[in-house]
Amino acid sequence: MKEVDQMVLIKLAVLTVLTCLSFSGPVDAKMVVSGDYLLSVFDDEIEGASADHPEAGLVRISLDGSGGGTFQDLILSDDGSLESGPLNYTLHPTGAVKLLPGEGFIPGIASQNAQLLTFAETGENAPGFIFGIKKPDAALTMATKSYIAVQFSDDIDNPGPGQTADEPSVILMELTLGADGIGSFQDLYSSDGEIENGAFTYSIDSTPADGNLTVTIDLPPTESSIDHTGIISQDGSVFTFPLILAEERGILVGIEKSDGDMDASTARGRYLMSQFADEIDNPGLSQNADSPASGIIEMVLDGKGNGTFRELYTSRPEGLTGDGSFTYTLSVNGELTVNTPGGEALHGILSKDGDIFILAETSRDYPAINVGIKKTPSGSQSALFLLLDED
């Protein structure tokens, strides 16, 4: 018998044992998500008094590791009062999470190290997008770091001079945070065609060791500076903050670039991806203007440049993306490009450990932000996955 056939028989024998184990009971160590997280939140109601009026905010949630917790609004873009209250959640061994704020649920995913969370609010009339980071346990020491970041923003229904209401846009940019508190940015791709660059100042609140990141954008002399407050991870590799301006609301997520030692195999595994998209006011023939939507999509990357996707939850009854396949490329510093079935290229970055990626869909008519977090292999399922991989 050929050696390869013997290996197949060995795999099948082990597969049989693992299949029996999978039916005899769980073999996973329980995944725990607990502690304080700061969440950047963005949503846009479709109907009612707040329709076409995007909102952003920063929210703290405290999870007890057993399905209970609390939430507290810290910063909101609207004029309403800050709220707080109880919060329940469920957690699957793969990291899939459902927030239970009251009626219904908000689906999402937690990273394997329980440091990162992302969700999609899939209510039909109020789609939304959430990304959160666990508050650090110790003070941060910030050296110069370079990031790739995706920003989704939308002008509200009463914009300032020179702005158009309900005009969402997405930008993929490279940012550098210097150790001296001075940062710079360079747009790489933009859905509105404008490519800009510039400088800003920033600070990290390390006194209470909570990881708060404050970015101050210096506007022209006739205008005042604007502070954006968010959260940066303990290792400084990921950050996020909501954009809260008088005429514009949005959200930004950034991931540190690798030192140049990544290869295609790093981009491998099963991910849950949260997505928020919005068709603009000059849509194509089959599109509806100003039609925000959100969803949770499972993506499988094989580490060789091929992938599949399937839709799990969506705010649209007819679906958002459907199911299909794609190809992708990964550079040595983590820059990720996904080639969609329709021929459009989405650009972003994969983290050094391969656990999280961001993608910007910079289509002129259909801008979107995407954040994917790798699912945690659970017990026999992960072993089955590895056994069935002939390579």
PDB file of N, CA, C and O in Angstrom, residues 33-81:
ATOM      1  N   VAL A  33     -15.006  35.595  28.812  1.00  0.00           N
ATOM      2  CA  VAL A  33     -14.883  37.003  28.448  1.00  0.00           C
ATOM      3  C   VAL A  33     -15.385  37.808  29.628  1.00  0.00           C
ATOM      4  O   VAL A  33     -16.563  37.728  29.989  1.00  0.00           O
ATOM      5  N   SER A  34     -14.498  38.567  30.264  1.00  0.00           N
ATOM      6  CA  SER A  34     -14.885  39.316  31.453  1.00  0.00           C
ATOM      7  C   SER A  34     -14.041  40.575  31.563  1.00  0.00           C
ATOM      8  O   SER A  34     -13.001  40.716  30.913  1.00  0.00           O
ATOM      9  N   GLY A  35     -14.521  41.496  32.387  1.00  0.00           N
ATOM     10  CA  GLY A  35     -13.791  42.732  32.612  1.00  0.00           C
ATOM     11  C   GLY A  35     -14.455  43.916  31.940  1.00  0.00           C
ATOM     12  O   GLY A  35     -15.591  43.840  31.457  1.00  0.00           O
ATOM     13  N   ASP A  36     -13.731  45.034  31.907  1.00  0.00           N
ATOM     14  CA  ASP A  36     -14.245  46.277  31.340  1.00  0.00           C
ATOM     15  C   ASP A  36     -13.732  46.474  29.921  1.00  0.00           C
ATOM     16  O   ASP A  36     -12.529  46.337  29.663  1.00  0.00           O
ATOM     17  N   TYR A  37     -14.651  46.834  29.023  1.00  0.00           N
ATOM     18  CA  TYR A  37     -14.332  47.119  27.630  1.00  0.00           C
ATOM     19  C   TYR A  37     -14.876  48.500  27.272  1.00  0.00           C
ATOM     20  O   TYR A  37     -15.934  48.908  27.759  1.00  0.00           O
ATOM     21  N   LEU A  38     -14.153  49.203  26.413  1.00  0.00           N
ATOM     22  CA  LEU A  38     -14.682  50.428  25.823  1.00  0.00           C
ATOM     23  C   LEU A  38     -15.046  50.134  24.374  1.00  0.00           C
ATOM     24  O   LEU A  38     -14.239  49.585  23.616  1.00  0.00           O
ATOM     25  N   LEU A  39     -16.267  50.490  23.992  1.00  0.00           N
ATOM     26  CA  LEU A  39     -16.799  50.188  22.670  1.00  0.00           C
ATOM     27  C   LEU A  39     -17.016  51.479  21.883  1.00  0.00           C
ATOM     28  O   LEU A  39     -17.653  52.416  22.379  1.00  0.00           O
ATOM     29  N   SER A  40     -16.511  51.496  20.653  1.00  0.00           N
ATOM     30  CA  SER A  40     -16.916  52.529  19.699  1.00  0.00           C
ATOM     31  C   SER A  40     -18.188  52.046  19.022  1.00  0.00           C
ATOM     32  O   SER A  40     -18.244  50.917  18.533  1.00  0.00           O
ATOM     33  N   VAL A  41     -19.200  52.904  18.994  1.00  0.00           N
ATOM     34  CA  VAL A  41     -20.512  52.516  18.480  1.00  0.00           C
ATOM     35  C   VAL A  41     -20.938  53.491  17.393  1.00  0.00           C
ATOM     36  O   VAL A  41     -20.784  54.711  17.538  1.00  0.00           O
ATOM     37  N   PHE A  42     -21.473  52.950  16.300  1.00  0.00           N
ATOM     38  CA  PHE A  42     -22.000  53.791  15.217  1.00  0.00           C
ATOM     39  C   PHE A  42     -23.281  53.157  14.701  1.00  0.00           C
ATOM     40  O   PHE A  42     -23.338  51.944  14.484  1.00  0.00           O
ATOM     41  N   ASP A  43     -24.336  53.954  14.510  1.00  0.00           N
ATOM     42  CA  ASP A  43     -25.562  53.423  13.915  1.00  0.00           C
ATOM     43  C   ASP A  43     -26.277  54.513  13.137  1.00  0.00           C
ATOM     44  O   ASP A  43     -25.960  55.703  13.251  1.00  0.00           O
ATOM     45  N   ASP A  44     -27.225  54.081  12.328  1.00  0.00           N
ATOM     46  CA  ASP A  44     -27.961  55.009  11.464  1.00  0.00           C
ATOM     47  C   ASP A  44     -29.370  54.466  11.276  1.00  0.00           C
ATOM     48  O   ASP A  44     -29.571  53.458  10.604  1.00  0.00           O
ATOM     49  N   GLU A  45     -30.342  55.123  11.908  1.00  0.00           N
ATOM     50  CA  GLU A  45     -31.725  54.666  11.804  1.00  0.00           C
ATOM     51  C   GLU A  45     -32.285  54.945  10.410  1.00  0.00           C
ATOM     52  O   GLU A  45     -31.952  55.944   9.778  1.00  0.00           O
ATOM     53  N   ILE A  46     -33.142  54.043   9.960  1.00  0.00           N
ATOM     54  CA  ILE A  46     -33.716  54.145   8.617  1.00  0.00           C
ATOM     55  C   ILE A  46     -35.082  54.804   8.652  1.00  0.00           C
ATOM     56  O   ILE A  46     -35.448  55.543   7.736  1.00  0.00           O
ATOM     57  N   GLU A  47     -35.851  54.546   9.713  1.00  0.00           N
ATOM     58  CA  GLU A  47     -37.201  55.086   9.807  1.00  0.00           C
ATOM     59  C   GLU A  47     -37.385  55.851  11.117  1.00  0.00           C
ATOM     60  O   GLU A  47     -36.572  55.754  12.033  1.00  0.00           O
ATOM     61  N   GLY A  48     -38.468  56.603  11.190  1.00  0.00           N
ATOM     62  CA  GLY A  48     -38.795  57.310  12.420  1.00  0.00           C
ATOM     63  C   GLY A  48     -38.200  58.705  12.489  1.00  0.00           C
ATOM     64  O   GLY A  48     -37.614  59.212  11.529  1.00  0.00           O
ATOM     65  N   ALA A  49     -38.322  59.310  13.670  1.00  0.00           N
ATOM     66  CA  ALA A  49     -37.896  60.695  13.846  1.00  0.00           C
ATOM     67  C   ALA A  49     -36.397  60.868  13.682  1.00  0.00           C
ATOM     68  O   ALA A  49     -35.920  61.957  13.335  1.00  0.00           O
ATOM     69  N   SER A  50     -35.607  59.818  13.934  1.00  0.00           N
ATOM     70  CA  SER A  50     -34.150  59.914  13.828  1.00  0.00           C
ATOM     71  C   SER A  50     -33.617  59.347  12.522  1.00  0.00           C
ATOM     72  O   SER A  50     -32.418  59.091  12.396  1.00  0.00           O
ATOM     73  N   ALA A  51     -34.473  59.129  11.550  1.00  0.00           N
ATOM     74  CA  ALA A  51     -34.033  58.565  10.273  1.00  0.00           C
ATOM     75  C   ALA A  51     -33.013  59.474   9.602  1.00  0.00           C
ATOM     76  O   ALA A  51     -33.081  60.701   9.702  1.00  0.00           O
ATOM     77  N   ASP A  52     -32.057  58.849   8.917  1.00  0.00           N
ATOM     78  CA  ASP A  52     -31.030  59.579   8.172  1.00  0.00           C
ATOM     79  C   ASP A  52     -30.234  60.503   9.090  1.00  0.00           C
ATOM     80  O   ASP A  52     -29.839  61.600   8.697  1.00  0.00           O
ATOM     81  N   HIS A  53     -30.009  60.061  10.314  1.00  0.00           N
ATOM     82  CA  HIS A  53     -29.291  60.880  11.278  1.00  0.00           C
ATOM     83  C   HIS A  53     -28.287  59.985  12.001  1.00  0.00           C
ATOM     84  O   HIS A  53     -28.544  59.513  13.108  1.00  0.00           O
ATOM     85  N   PRO A  54     -27.119  59.733  11.388  1.00  0.00           N
ATOM     86  CA  PRO A  54     -26.153  58.818  11.995  1.00  0.00           C
ATOM     87  C   PRO A  54     -25.659  59.312  13.350  1.00  0.00           C
ATOM     88  O   PRO A  54     -25.536  60.516  13.583  1.00  0.00           O
ATOM     89  N   GLU A  55     -25.393  58.365  14.241  1.00  0.00           N
ATOM     90  CA  GLU A  55     -24.940  58.683  15.587  1.00  0.00           C
ATOM     91  C   GLU A  55     -23.711  57.844  15.934  1.00  0.00           C
ATOM     92  O   GLU A  55     -23.536  56.737  15.431  1.00  0.00           O
ATOM     93  N   ALA A  56     -22.868  58.392  16.790  1.00  0.00           N
ATOM     94  CA  ALA A  56     -21.674  57.689  17.238  1.00  0.00           C
ATOM     95  C   ALA A  56     -21.501  57.905  18.735  1.00  0.00           C
ATOM     96  O   ALA A  56     -22.024  58.870  19.302  1.00  0.00           O
ATOM     97  N   GLY A  57     -20.752  57.010  19.381  1.00  0.00           N
ATOM     98  CA  GLY A  57     -20.540  57.161  20.806  1.00  0.00           C
ATOM     99  C   GLY A  57     -19.479  56.216  21.332  1.00  0.00           C
ATOM    100  O   GLY A  57     -18.975  55.333  20.619  1.00  0.00           O
ATOM    101  N   LEU A  58     -19.129  56.419  22.592  1.00  0.00           N
ATOM    102  CA  LEU A  58     -18.196  55.562  23.310  1.00  0.00           C
ATOM    103  C   LEU A  58     -18.936  55.012  24.533  1.00  0.00           C
ATOM    104  O   LEU A  58     -19.490  55.777  25.326  1.00  0.00           O
ATOM    105  N   VAL A  59     -18.962  53.682  24.660  1.00  0.00           N
ATOM    106  CA  VAL A  59     -19.730  53.016  25.708  1.00  0.00           C
ATOM    107  C   VAL A  59     -18.823  52.053  26.466  1.00  0.00           C
ATOM    108  O   VAL A  59     -18.015  51.342  25.868  1.00  0.00           O
ATOM    109  N   ARG A  60     -18.958  52.035  27.779  1.00  0.00           N
ATOM    110  CA  ARG A  60     -18.232  51.057  28.592  1.00  0.00           C
ATOM    111  C   ARG A  60     -19.167  49.921  28.970  1.00  0.00           C
ATOM    112  O   ARG A  60     -20.291  50.162  29.411  1.00  0.00           O
ATOM    113  N   ILE A  61     -18.714  48.690  28.777  1.00  0.00           N
ATOM    114  CA  ILE A  61     -19.461  47.545  29.278  1.00  0.00           C
ATOM    115  C   ILE A  61     -18.571  46.780  30.254  1.00  0.00           C
ATOM    116  O   ILE A  61     -17.355  46.697  30.074  1.00  0.00           O
ATOM    117  N   SER A  62     -19.163  46.271  31.308  1.00  0.00           N
ATOM    118  CA  SER A  62     -18.468  45.458  32.304  1.00  0.00           C
ATOM    119  C   SER A  62     -19.104  44.082  32.323  1.00  0.00           C
ATOM    120  O   SER A  62     -20.303  43.952  32.605  1.00  0.00           O
ATOM    121  N   LEU A  63     -18.328  43.036  31.980  1.00  0.00           N
ATOM    122  CA  LEU A  63     -18.840  41.678  31.889  1.00  0.00           C
ATOM    123  C   LEU A  63     -18.267  40.839  33.028  1.00  0.00           C
ATOM    124  O   LEU A  63     -17.074  40.939  33.343  1.00  0.00           O
ATOM    125  N   ASP A  64     -19.123  40.016  33.645  1.00  0.00           N
ATOM    126  CA  ASP A  64     -18.710  39.279  34.840  1.00  0.00           C
ATOM    127  C   ASP A  64     -18.169  37.889  34.549  1.00  0.00           C
ATOM    128  O   ASP A  64     -17.786  37.152  35.470  1.00  0.00           O
ATOM    129  N   GLY A  65     -18.118  37.479  33.271  1.00  0.00           N
ATOM    130  CA  GLY A  65     -17.605  36.162  32.924  1.00  0.00           C
ATOM    131  C   GLY A  65     -18.630  35.055  33.024  1.00  0.00           C
ATOM    132  O   GLY A  65     -18.346  33.909  32.671  1.00  0.00           O
ATOM    133  N   SER A  66     -19.840  35.396  33.476  1.00  0.00           N
ATOM    134  CA  SER A  66     -20.883  34.378  33.654  1.00  0.00           C
ATOM    135  C   SER A  66     -22.183  34.742  32.958  1.00  0.00           C
ATOM    136  O   SER A  66     -23.230  34.165  33.258  1.00  0.00           O
ATOM    137  N   GLY A  67     -22.147  35.693  32.051  1.00  0.00           N
ATOM    138  CA  GLY A  67     -23.341  36.043  31.298  1.00  0.00           C
ATOM    139  C   GLY A  67     -24.055  37.290  31.774  1.00  0.00           C
ATOM    140  O   GLY A  67     -25.118  37.634  31.244  1.00  0.00           O
ATOM    141  N   GLY A  68     -23.507  37.979  32.764  1.00  0.00           N
ATOM    142  CA  GLY A  68     -24.126  39.204  33.252  1.00  0.00           C
ATOM    143  C   GLY A  68     -23.176  40.379  33.154  1.00  0.00           C
ATOM    144  O   GLY A  68     -21.970  40.216  32.968  1.00  0.00           O
ATOM    145  N   GLY A  69     -23.710  41.576  33.286  1.00  0.00           N
ATOM    146  CA  GLY A  69     -22.862  42.755  33.244  1.00  0.00           C
ATOM    147  C   GLY A  69     -23.671  44.028  33.240  1.00  0.00           C
ATOM    148  O   GLY A  69     -24.887  44.030  33.482  1.00  0.00           O
ATOM    149  N   THR A  70     -22.980  45.125  32.967  1.00  0.00           N
ATOM    150  CA  THR A  70     -23.611  46.441  32.907  1.00  0.00           C
ATOM    151  C   THR A  70     -23.046  47.219  31.729  1.00  0.00           C
ATOM    152  O   THR A  70     -21.977  46.896  31.205  1.00  0.00           O
ATOM    153  N   PHE A  71     -23.769  48.274  31.331  1.00  0.00           N
ATOM    154  CA  PHE A  71     -23.266  49.190  30.318  1.00  0.00           C
ATOM    155  C   PHE A  71     -23.414  50.611  30.839  1.00  0.00           C
ATOM    156  O   PHE A  71     -24.265  50.915  31.672  1.00  0.00           O
ATOM    157  N   GLN A  72     -22.575  51.505  30.313  1.00  0.00           N
ATOM    158  CA  GLN A  72     -22.644  52.913  30.677  1.00  0.00           C
ATOM    159  C   GLN A  72     -22.191  53.761  29.493  1.00  0.00           C
ATOM    160  O   GLN A  72     -21.082  53.587  28.986  1.00  0.00           O
ATOM    161  N   ASP A  73     -23.055  54.654  29.048  1.00  0.00           N
ATOM    162  CA  ASP A  73     -22.681  55.589  27.989  1.00  0.00           C
ATOM    163  C   ASP A  73     -21.660  56.580  28.532  1.00  0.00           C
ATOM    164  O   ASP A  73     -21.871  57.185  29.589  1.00  0.00           O
ATOM    165  N   LEU A  74     -20.563  56.771  27.807  1.00  0.00           N
ATOM    166  CA  LEU A  74     -19.539  57.727  28.203  1.00  0.00           C
ATOM    167  C   LEU A  74     -19.597  58.999  27.372  1.00  0.00           C
ATOM    168  O   LEU A  74     -19.514  60.104  27.902  1.00  0.00           O
ATOM    169  N   ILE A  75     -19.736  58.835  26.058  1.00  0.00           N
ATOM    170  CA  ILE A  75     -19.800  59.964  25.129  1.00  0.00           C
ATOM    171  C   ILE A  75     -20.823  59.621  24.053  1.00  0.00           C
ATOM    172  O   ILE A  75     -20.774  58.532  23.475  1.00  0.00           O
ATOM    173  N   LEU A  76     -21.741  60.523  23.776  1.00  0.00           N
ATOM    174  CA  LEU A  76     -22.716  60.331  22.711  1.00  0.00           C
ATOM    175  C   LEU A  76     -22.757  61.574  21.836  1.00  0.00           C
ATOM    176  O   LEU A  76     -22.599  62.699  22.320  1.00  0.00           O
ATOM    177  N   SER A  77     -23.010  61.368  20.551  1.00  0.00           N
ATOM    178  CA  SER A  77     -23.048  62.500  19.631  1.00  0.00           C
ATOM    179  C   SER A  77     -24.382  63.226  19.654  1.00  0.00           C
ATOM    180  O   SER A  77     -24.460  64.389  19.255  1.00  0.00           O
ATOM    181  N   ASP A  78     -25.442  62.551  20.111  1.00  0.00           N
ATOM    182  CA  ASP A  78     -26.743  63.223  20.139  1.00  0.00           C
ATOM    183  C   ASP A  78     -26.895  64.037  21.426  1.00  0.00           C
ATOM    184  O   ASP A  78     -26.004  64.072  22.276  1.00  0.00           O
ATOM    185  N   ASP A  79     -28.022  64.690  21.580  1.00  0.00           N
ATOM    186  CA  ASP A  79     -28.249  65.561  22.732  1.00  0.00           C
ATOM    187  C   ASP A  79     -28.946  64.846  23.887  1.00  0.00           C
ATOM    188  O   ASP A  79     -29.297  65.474  24.887  1.00  0.00           O
ATOM    189  N   GLY A  80     -29.153  63.536  23.755  1.00  0.00           N
ATOM    190  CA  GLY A  80     -29.847  62.806  24.798  1.00  0.00           C
ATOM    191  C   GLY A  80     -28.968  62.596  26.015  1.00  0.00           C
ATOM    192  O   GLY A  80     -27.740  62.772  25.988  1.00  0.00           O
ATOM    193  N   SER A  81     -29.570  62.202  27.106  1.00  0.00           N
ATOM    194  CA  SER A  81     -28.825  61.973  28.342  1.00  0.00           C
ATOM    195  C   SER A  81     -28.080  60.643  28.264  1.00  0.00           C
ATOM    196  O   SER A  81     -28.497  59.706  27.583  1.00  0.00           O
TER     197      SER A  81
END
